[in-house]
Coordinates of C-alpha atoms in Angstrom, one line a residue:
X28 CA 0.0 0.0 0.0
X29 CA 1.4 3.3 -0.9
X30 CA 2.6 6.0 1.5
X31 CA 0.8 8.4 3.7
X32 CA -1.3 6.3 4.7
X33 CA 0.6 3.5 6.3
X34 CA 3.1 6.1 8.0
X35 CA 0.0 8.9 9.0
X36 CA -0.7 8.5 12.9
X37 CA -4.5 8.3 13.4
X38 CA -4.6 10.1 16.5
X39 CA -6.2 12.9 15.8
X40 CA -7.2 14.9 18.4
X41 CA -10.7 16.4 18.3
X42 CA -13.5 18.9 20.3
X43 CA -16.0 17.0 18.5
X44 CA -17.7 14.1 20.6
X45 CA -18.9 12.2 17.8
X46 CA -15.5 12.3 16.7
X47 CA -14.0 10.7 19.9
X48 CA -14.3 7.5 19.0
X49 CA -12.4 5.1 16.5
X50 CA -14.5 5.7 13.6
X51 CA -13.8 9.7 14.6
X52 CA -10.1 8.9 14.2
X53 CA -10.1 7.1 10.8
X54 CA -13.0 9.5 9.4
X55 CA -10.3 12.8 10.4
X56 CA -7.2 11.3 9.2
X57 CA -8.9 10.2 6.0
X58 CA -10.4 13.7 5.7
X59 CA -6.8 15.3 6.7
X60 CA -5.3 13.3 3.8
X61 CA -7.5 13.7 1.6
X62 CA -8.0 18.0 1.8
X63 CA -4.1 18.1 1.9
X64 CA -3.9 16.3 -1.7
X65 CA -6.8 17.8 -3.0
X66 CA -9.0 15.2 -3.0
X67 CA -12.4 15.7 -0.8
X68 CA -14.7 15.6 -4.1
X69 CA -13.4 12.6 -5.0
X70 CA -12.6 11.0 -1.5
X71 CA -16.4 11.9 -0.7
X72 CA -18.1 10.7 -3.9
X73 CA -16.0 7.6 -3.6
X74 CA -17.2 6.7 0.1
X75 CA -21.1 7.6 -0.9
X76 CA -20.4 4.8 -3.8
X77 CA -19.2 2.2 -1.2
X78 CA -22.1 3.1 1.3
X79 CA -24.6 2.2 -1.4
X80 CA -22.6 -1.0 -2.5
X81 CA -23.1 -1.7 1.4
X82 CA -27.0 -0.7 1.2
X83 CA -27.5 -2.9 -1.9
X84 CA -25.5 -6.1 -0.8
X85 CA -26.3 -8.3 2.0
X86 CA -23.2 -10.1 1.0
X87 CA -20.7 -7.4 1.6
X88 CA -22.6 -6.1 5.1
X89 CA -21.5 -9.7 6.1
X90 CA -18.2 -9.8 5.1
X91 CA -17.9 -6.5 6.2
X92 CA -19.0 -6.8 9.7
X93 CA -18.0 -10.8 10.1
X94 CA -15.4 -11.7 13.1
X95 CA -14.7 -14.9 11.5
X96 CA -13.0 -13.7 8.3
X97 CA -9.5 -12.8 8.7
X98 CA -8.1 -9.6 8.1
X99 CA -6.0 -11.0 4.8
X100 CA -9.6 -12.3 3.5
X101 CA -11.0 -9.0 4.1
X102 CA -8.5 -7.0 2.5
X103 CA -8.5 -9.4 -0.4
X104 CA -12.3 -8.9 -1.3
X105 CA -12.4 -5.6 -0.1
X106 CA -10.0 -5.1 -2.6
X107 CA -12.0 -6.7 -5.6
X108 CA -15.3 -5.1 -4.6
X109 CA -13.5 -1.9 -5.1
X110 CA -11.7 -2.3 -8.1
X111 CA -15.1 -3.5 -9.4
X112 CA -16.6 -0.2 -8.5
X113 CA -13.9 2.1 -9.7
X114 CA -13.0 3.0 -6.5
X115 CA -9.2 3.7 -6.2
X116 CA -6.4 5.6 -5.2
X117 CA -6.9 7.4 -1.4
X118 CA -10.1 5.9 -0.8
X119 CA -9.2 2.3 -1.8
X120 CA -6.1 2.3 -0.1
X121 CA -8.1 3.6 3.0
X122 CA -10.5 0.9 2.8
X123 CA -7.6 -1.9 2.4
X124 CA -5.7 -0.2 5.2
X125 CA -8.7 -0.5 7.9
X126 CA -9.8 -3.9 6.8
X127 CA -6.1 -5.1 7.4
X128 CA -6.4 -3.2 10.8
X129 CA -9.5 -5.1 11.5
X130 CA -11.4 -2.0 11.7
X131 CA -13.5 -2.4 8.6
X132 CA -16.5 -2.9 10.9
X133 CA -16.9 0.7 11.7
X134 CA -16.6 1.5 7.8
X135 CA -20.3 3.1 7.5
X136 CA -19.7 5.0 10.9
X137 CA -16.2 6.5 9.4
X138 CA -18.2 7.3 5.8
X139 CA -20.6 9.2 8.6
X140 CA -18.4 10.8 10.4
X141 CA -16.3 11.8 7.3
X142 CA -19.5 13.2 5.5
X143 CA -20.0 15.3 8.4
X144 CA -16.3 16.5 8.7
X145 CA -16.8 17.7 4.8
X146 CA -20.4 19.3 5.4
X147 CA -18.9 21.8 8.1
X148 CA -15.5 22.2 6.5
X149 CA -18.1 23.5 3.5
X150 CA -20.0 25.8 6.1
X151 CA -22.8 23.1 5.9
X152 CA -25.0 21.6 8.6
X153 CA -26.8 17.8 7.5
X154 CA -30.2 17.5 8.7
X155 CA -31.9 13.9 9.2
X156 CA -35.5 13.9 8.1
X157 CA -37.5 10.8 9.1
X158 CA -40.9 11.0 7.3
X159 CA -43.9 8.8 7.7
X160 CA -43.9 9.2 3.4
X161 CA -41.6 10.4 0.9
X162 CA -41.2 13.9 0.6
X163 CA -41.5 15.8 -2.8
X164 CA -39.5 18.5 -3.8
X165 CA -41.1 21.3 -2.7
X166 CA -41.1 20.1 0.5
X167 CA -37.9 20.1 1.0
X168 CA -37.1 22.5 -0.3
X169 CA -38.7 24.4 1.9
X170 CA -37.6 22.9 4.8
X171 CA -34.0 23.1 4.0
X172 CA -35.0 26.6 4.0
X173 CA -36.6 27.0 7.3
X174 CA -33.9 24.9 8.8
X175 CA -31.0 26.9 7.1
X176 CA -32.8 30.2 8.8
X177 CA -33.0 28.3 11.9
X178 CA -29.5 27.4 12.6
X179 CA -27.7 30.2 10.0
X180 CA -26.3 27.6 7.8
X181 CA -26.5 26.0 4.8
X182 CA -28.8 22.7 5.9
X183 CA -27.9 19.5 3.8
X184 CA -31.0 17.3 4.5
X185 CA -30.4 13.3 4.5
X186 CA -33.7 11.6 4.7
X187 CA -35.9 8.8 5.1
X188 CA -38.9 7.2 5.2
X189 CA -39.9 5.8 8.7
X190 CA -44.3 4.6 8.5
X191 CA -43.9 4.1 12.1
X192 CA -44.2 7.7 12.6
X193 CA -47.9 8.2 10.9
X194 CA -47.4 11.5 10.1
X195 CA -45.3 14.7 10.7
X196 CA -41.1 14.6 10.7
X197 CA -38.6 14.3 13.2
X198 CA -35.6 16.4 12.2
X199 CA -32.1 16.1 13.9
X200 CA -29.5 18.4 13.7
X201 CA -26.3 17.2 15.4
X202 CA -27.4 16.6 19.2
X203 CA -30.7 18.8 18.7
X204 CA -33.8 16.8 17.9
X205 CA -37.3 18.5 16.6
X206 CA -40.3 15.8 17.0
X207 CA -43.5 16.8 15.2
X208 CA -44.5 13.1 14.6
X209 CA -47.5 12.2 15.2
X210 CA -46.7 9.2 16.7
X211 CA -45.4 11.0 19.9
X212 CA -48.3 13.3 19.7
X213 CA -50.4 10.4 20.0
X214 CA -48.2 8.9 22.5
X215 CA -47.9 12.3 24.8
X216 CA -51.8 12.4 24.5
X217 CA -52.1 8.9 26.0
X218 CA -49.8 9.3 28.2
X219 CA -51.6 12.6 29.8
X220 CA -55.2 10.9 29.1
X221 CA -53.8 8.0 31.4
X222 CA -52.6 10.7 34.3
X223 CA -55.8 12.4 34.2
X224 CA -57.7 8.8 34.8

């Protein structure tokens, strides 16, 4: 494996407490590397195209998270998967180096962390939006809006779909949470109908 990535210490120190952690580590090394050789676009597009190739493959979630494969087995088919996908360079040799480190477990958590590490080095803030349905573009539009006058910041919204929550959003911000679901409506309505009984 070339270079800077087997001699780079990845103990980087951080304010962040999301970033604490071992994924932190990897996500701001990796992000270090990758702004100092001009390579964030890339390094960022390339992790978004392994994160689907873990969404679509029940597979590669298994290799990927599986004890019982060694760390030479990992690194071999971690290796094929991304040459099959055009992934290369930093980003390959960063996926190689963290599967031979038996790390490659916390892969989707570093691809978080890293996203995140991107978004606020580009004055960004990302949004999670859970929605009982899909929402359409005007939608979200308008919330990235609101939510961008709200916090001052350009919002990047990441969402999903979540029935469970009948109706309304719940939005999350970093550590900040706003709940307008109706299913904790409904829930904080029993709840008092049950105290007043």
């Amino acid at each position: 494996m070339p270079g800077p990535m087997r001699t780079r210490a990845f103990d980087v120190a951080t304010d962040q407490p999301m970033m604490a952690g071992v994924a932190g580590r990897y996500a701001s090394a990796l992000f270090e590397l990758a702004k100092e050789s001009d390579k964030l676009t890339e390094t960022e597009a390339d992790l978004a195209k392994f994160e689907q190739l873990l969404a679509a493959s029940e597979d590669l979630r298994r290799m990927v998270r599986s004890p019982v494969f060694t760390a030479e087995e990992q690194t071999r088919a971690i290796g094929r998967v991304l040459d099959k996908a055009g992934i290369g360079g930093l980003s390959a040799n960063f996926f190689k180096l963290i599967a031979s480190n038996r790390r490659l477990f916390v892969a989707s958590d570093i691809i978080k962390a890293f996203r995140e590490l991107s978004a606020r080095s580009r004055g960004e803030v990302t949004a999670e939006v859970a929605s009982a349905t899909p929402l359409g573009a005007a939608h979200l539009a308008e919330l990235e809006k609101a939510l961008a006058a709200s916090v001052g910041k350009e919002v990047k919204l990441e969402t999903r779909v979540d029935p469970a929550l009948l109706g309304g959003l719940v939005v999350k911000i970093g550590s900040r949470m706003i709940d307008s679901s109706l299913r904790t409506k409904l829930s904080g309505l029993e709840t008092a109908l049950k105290g007043a009984g």
